[in-house]
PDB file of C-alpha atoms in Angstrom:
ATOM      1  CA  MET A1485      -7.712  49.730  14.387  1.00 81.00           C
ATOM      2  CA  LEU A1486      -6.771  52.425  16.876  1.00 79.00           C
ATOM      3  CA  ALA A1487      -7.413  49.926  19.672  1.00 85.00           C
ATOM      4  CA  LYS A1488      -4.830  47.632  17.988  1.00 87.00           C
ATOM      5  CA  ARG A1489      -7.265  44.722  17.747  1.00 89.00           C
ATOM      6  CA  PHE A1490      -6.015  43.979  14.231  1.00 92.00           C
ATOM      7  CA  ASP A1491      -3.279  44.948  11.798  1.00 95.00           C
ATOM      8  CA  ALA A1492      -3.852  46.626   8.451  1.00 96.00           C
ATOM      9  CA  VAL A1493      -1.838  46.738   5.249  1.00 97.00           C
ATOM     10  CA  VAL A1494      -1.564  49.665   2.843  1.00 97.00           C
ATOM     11  CA  SER A1495       0.398  50.279  -0.302  1.00 98.00           C
ATOM     12  CA  TYR A1496       1.124  53.618  -1.912  1.00 97.00           C
ATOM     13  CA  ASP A1497      -1.828  53.114  -4.296  1.00 97.00           C
ATOM     14  CA  ILE A1498      -4.224  52.203  -1.482  1.00 98.00           C
ATOM     15  CA  LEU A1499      -3.161  55.167   0.611  1.00 97.00           C
ATOM     16  CA  SER A1500      -3.539  57.467  -2.393  1.00 97.00           C
ATOM     17  CA  GLU A1501      -7.107  56.254  -2.912  1.00 96.00           C
ATOM     18  CA  TYR A1502      -7.913  56.796   0.770  1.00 96.00           C
ATOM     19  CA  VAL A1503      -6.570  60.346   0.570  1.00 97.00           C
ATOM     20  CA  GLU A1504      -8.536  61.040  -2.606  1.00 97.00           C
ATOM     21  CA  ILE A1505     -11.825  59.842  -1.085  1.00 97.00           C
ATOM     22  CA  LEU A1506     -11.236  61.600   2.232  1.00 97.00           C
ATOM     23  CA  GLU A1507     -10.349  64.809   0.443  1.00 97.00           C
ATOM     24  CA  GLN A1508     -13.662  64.673  -1.458  1.00 97.00           C
ATOM     25  CA  LYS A1509     -15.552  64.317   1.818  1.00 97.00           C
ATOM     26  CA  THR A1510     -13.489  66.759   3.900  1.00 97.00           C
ATOM     27  CA  ASN A1511     -10.463  68.689   2.653  1.00 97.00           C
ATOM     28  CA  PHE A1512      -6.802  68.131   1.758  1.00 95.00           C
ATOM     29  CA  LEU A1513      -5.499  68.897   5.253  1.00 97.00           C
ATOM     30  CA  VAL A1514      -7.804  66.406   6.967  1.00 97.00           C
ATOM     31  CA  ALA A1515      -7.067  63.738   4.337  1.00 97.00           C
ATOM     32  CA  SER A1516      -3.312  64.260   4.667  1.00 96.00           C
ATOM     33  CA  ASN A1517      -3.458  64.102   8.454  1.00 97.00           C
ATOM     34  CA  ILE A1518      -5.372  60.826   8.373  1.00 95.00           C
ATOM     35  CA  ALA A1519      -2.886  59.368   5.877  1.00 96.00           C
ATOM     36  CA  GLU A1520      -0.013  60.394   8.116  1.00 96.00           C
ATOM     37  CA  LEU A1521      -1.766  58.871  11.121  1.00 95.00           C
ATOM     38  CA  LEU A1522      -2.196  55.587   9.264  1.00 93.00           C
ATOM     39  CA  LEU A1523       1.462  55.500   8.285  1.00 94.00           C
ATOM     40  CA  ASN A1524       2.549  56.123  11.872  1.00 95.00           C
ATOM     41  CA  LEU A1525       0.374  53.491  13.545  1.00 94.00           C
ATOM     42  CA  LYS A1526       2.404  50.493  14.650  1.00 94.00           C
ATOM     43  CA  ASN A1527      -0.301  48.098  13.459  1.00 95.00           C
ATOM     44  CA  VAL A1528      -0.361  49.460   9.896  1.00 96.00           C
ATOM     45  CA  GLU A1529       2.129  47.827   7.565  1.00 96.00           C
ATOM     46  CA  LYS A1530       3.248  49.773   4.475  1.00 97.00           C
ATOM     47  CA  VAL A1531       4.093  47.416   1.615  1.00 97.00           C
ATOM     48  CA  ASP A1532       5.768  48.052  -1.706  1.00 97.00           C
ATOM     49  CA  ILE A1533       4.181  46.243  -4.636  1.00 97.00           C
ATOM     50  CA  TYR A1534       6.635  44.607  -7.026  1.00 95.00           C
ATOM     51  CA  PHE A1535       4.244  42.324  -8.910  1.00 96.00           C
ATOM     52  CA  GLU A1536       0.677  42.893 -10.102  1.00 96.00           C
ATOM     53  CA  TRP A1537      -1.523  39.786 -10.109  1.00 97.00           C
ATOM     54  CA  LYS A1538      -4.408  41.335 -12.108  1.00 97.00           C
ATOM     55  CA  LEU A1539      -6.946  38.817 -10.776  1.00 98.00           C
ATOM     56  CA  ILE A1540      -9.974  41.137 -10.934  1.00 98.00           C
ATOM     57  CA  SER A1541     -10.802  42.057 -14.516  1.00 97.00           C
ATOM     58  CA  SER A1542     -14.198  43.694 -13.866  1.00 97.00           C
ATOM     59  CA  ASP A1543     -12.587  46.616 -11.994  1.00 97.00           C
ATOM     60  CA  LEU A1544      -8.834  46.771 -12.510  1.00 97.00           C
ATOM     61  CA  ASP A1545      -8.465  49.409  -9.788  1.00 96.00           C
ATOM     62  CA  ASP A1546      -9.465  46.803  -7.162  1.00 98.00           C
ATOM     63  CA  ASN A1547      -6.335  44.782  -7.879  1.00 98.00           C
ATOM     64  CA  LYS A1548      -4.225  47.058  -5.685  1.00 98.00           C
ATOM     65  CA  TYR A1549      -5.873  45.425  -2.651  1.00 98.00           C
ATOM     66  CA  VAL A1550      -5.150  41.925  -3.934  1.00 98.00           C
ATOM     67  CA  ASP A1551      -1.532  42.841  -4.623  1.00 98.00           C
ATOM     68  CA  ALA A1552      -1.083  44.263  -1.112  1.00 98.00           C
ATOM     69  CA  TYR A1553      -2.752  41.162   0.365  1.00 98.00           C
ATOM     70  CA  VAL A1554      -0.423  38.789  -1.464  1.00 97.00           C
ATOM     71  CA  CYS A1555       2.679  40.900  -0.865  1.00 96.00           C
ATOM     72  CA  SER A1556       2.037  41.148   2.872  1.00 97.00           C
ATOM     73  CA  ASN A1557       0.813  37.585   3.392  1.00 95.00           C
ATOM     74  CA  ALA A1558      -2.306  39.034   5.038  1.00 97.00           C
ATOM     75  CA  ASP A1559      -5.043  36.855   6.512  1.00 96.00           C
ATOM     76  CA  PHE A1560      -7.876  38.326   4.436  1.00 97.00           C
ATOM     77  CA  ILE A1561      -9.272  41.273   2.511  1.00 98.00           C
ATOM     78  CA  ILE A1562     -12.289  42.990   4.048  1.00 98.00           C
ATOM     79  CA  THR A1563     -14.779  44.342   1.528  1.00 98.00           C
ATOM     80  CA  ASN A1564     -18.406  44.353   0.461  1.00 98.00           C
ATOM     81  CA  ASP A1565     -17.377  45.077  -3.137  1.00 98.00           C
ATOM     82  CA  ASN A1566     -18.924  42.449  -5.432  1.00 97.00           C
ATOM     83  CA  HIS A1567     -15.941  42.565  -7.788  1.00 98.00           C
ATOM     84  CA  PHE A1568     -13.972  40.554  -5.229  1.00 98.00           C
ATOM     85  CA  LYS A1569     -16.316  37.534  -5.480  1.00 97.00           C
ATOM     86  CA  ILE A1570     -14.352  36.285  -8.504  1.00 97.00           C
ATOM     87  CA  LEU A1571     -11.454  35.548  -6.162  1.00 97.00           C
ATOM     88  CA  LYS A1572     -13.333  32.536  -4.751  1.00 95.00           C
ATOM     89  CA  GLN A1573     -12.915  30.863  -8.149  1.00 96.00           C
ATOM     90  CA  ILE A1574      -9.172  31.473  -8.402  1.00 97.00           C
ATOM     91  CA  GLU A1575      -6.936  28.737  -7.021  1.00 96.00           C
ATOM     92  CA  PHE A1576      -3.625  30.603  -7.028  1.00 96.00           C
ATOM     93  CA  PRO A1577      -2.879  32.766  -5.312  1.00 96.00           C
ATOM     94  CA  LYS A1578      -5.650  31.900  -2.884  1.00 96.00           C
ATOM     95  CA  VAL A1579      -7.216  35.096  -1.547  1.00 98.00           C
ATOM     96  CA  LYS A1580      -9.554  35.006   1.435  1.00 98.00           C
ATOM     97  CA  VAL A1581     -12.210  37.722   1.364  1.00 98.00           C
ATOM     98  CA  LEU A1582     -14.492  38.634   4.270  1.00 98.00           C
ATOM     99  CA  THR A1583     -17.469  40.952   4.207  1.00 97.00           C
ATOM    100  CA  ILE A1584     -17.478  43.790   6.697  1.00 97.00           C
ATOM    101  CA  ASP A1585     -20.121  41.989   8.787  1.00 97.00           C
ATOM    102  CA  GLU A1586     -18.040  38.783   8.812  1.00 97.00           C
ATOM    103  CA  PHE A1587     -15.001  40.737   9.970  1.00 96.00           C
ATOM    104  CA  LEU A1588     -16.935  42.559  12.694  1.00 94.00           C
ATOM    105  CA  SER A1589     -18.292  39.279  14.035  1.00 96.00           C
ATOM    106  CA  LEU A1590     -14.784  37.829  13.969  1.00 93.00           C
ATOM    107  CA  ILE A1591     -13.285  40.619  16.090  1.00 89.00           C
ATOM    108  CA  GLY A1592     -16.542  41.165  18.030  1.00 85.00           C
TER     109      GLY A1592
END
């Protein structure tokens, strides 16, 4: 991402989760600095979510990524989380999901 080979999308909820996880692994200062870095990168788009699609029922917390995807008209969601597999069965809105390995081979 720092090399600007792709763009990323974050919402307030996504950024909050990133900070929470980073804070568990490091500390609040490091987590806050990384969040600020993400918000200041030109290839990171901050989106406001006005509608929740609620397409993933097995883990409702995962829906924040779907909502940001739809809101931003992104190309795909990158995840190895099995909860996202249900999206292949949903016709509308169509959500394209790539595994991390698929994404790495795409930008490789």
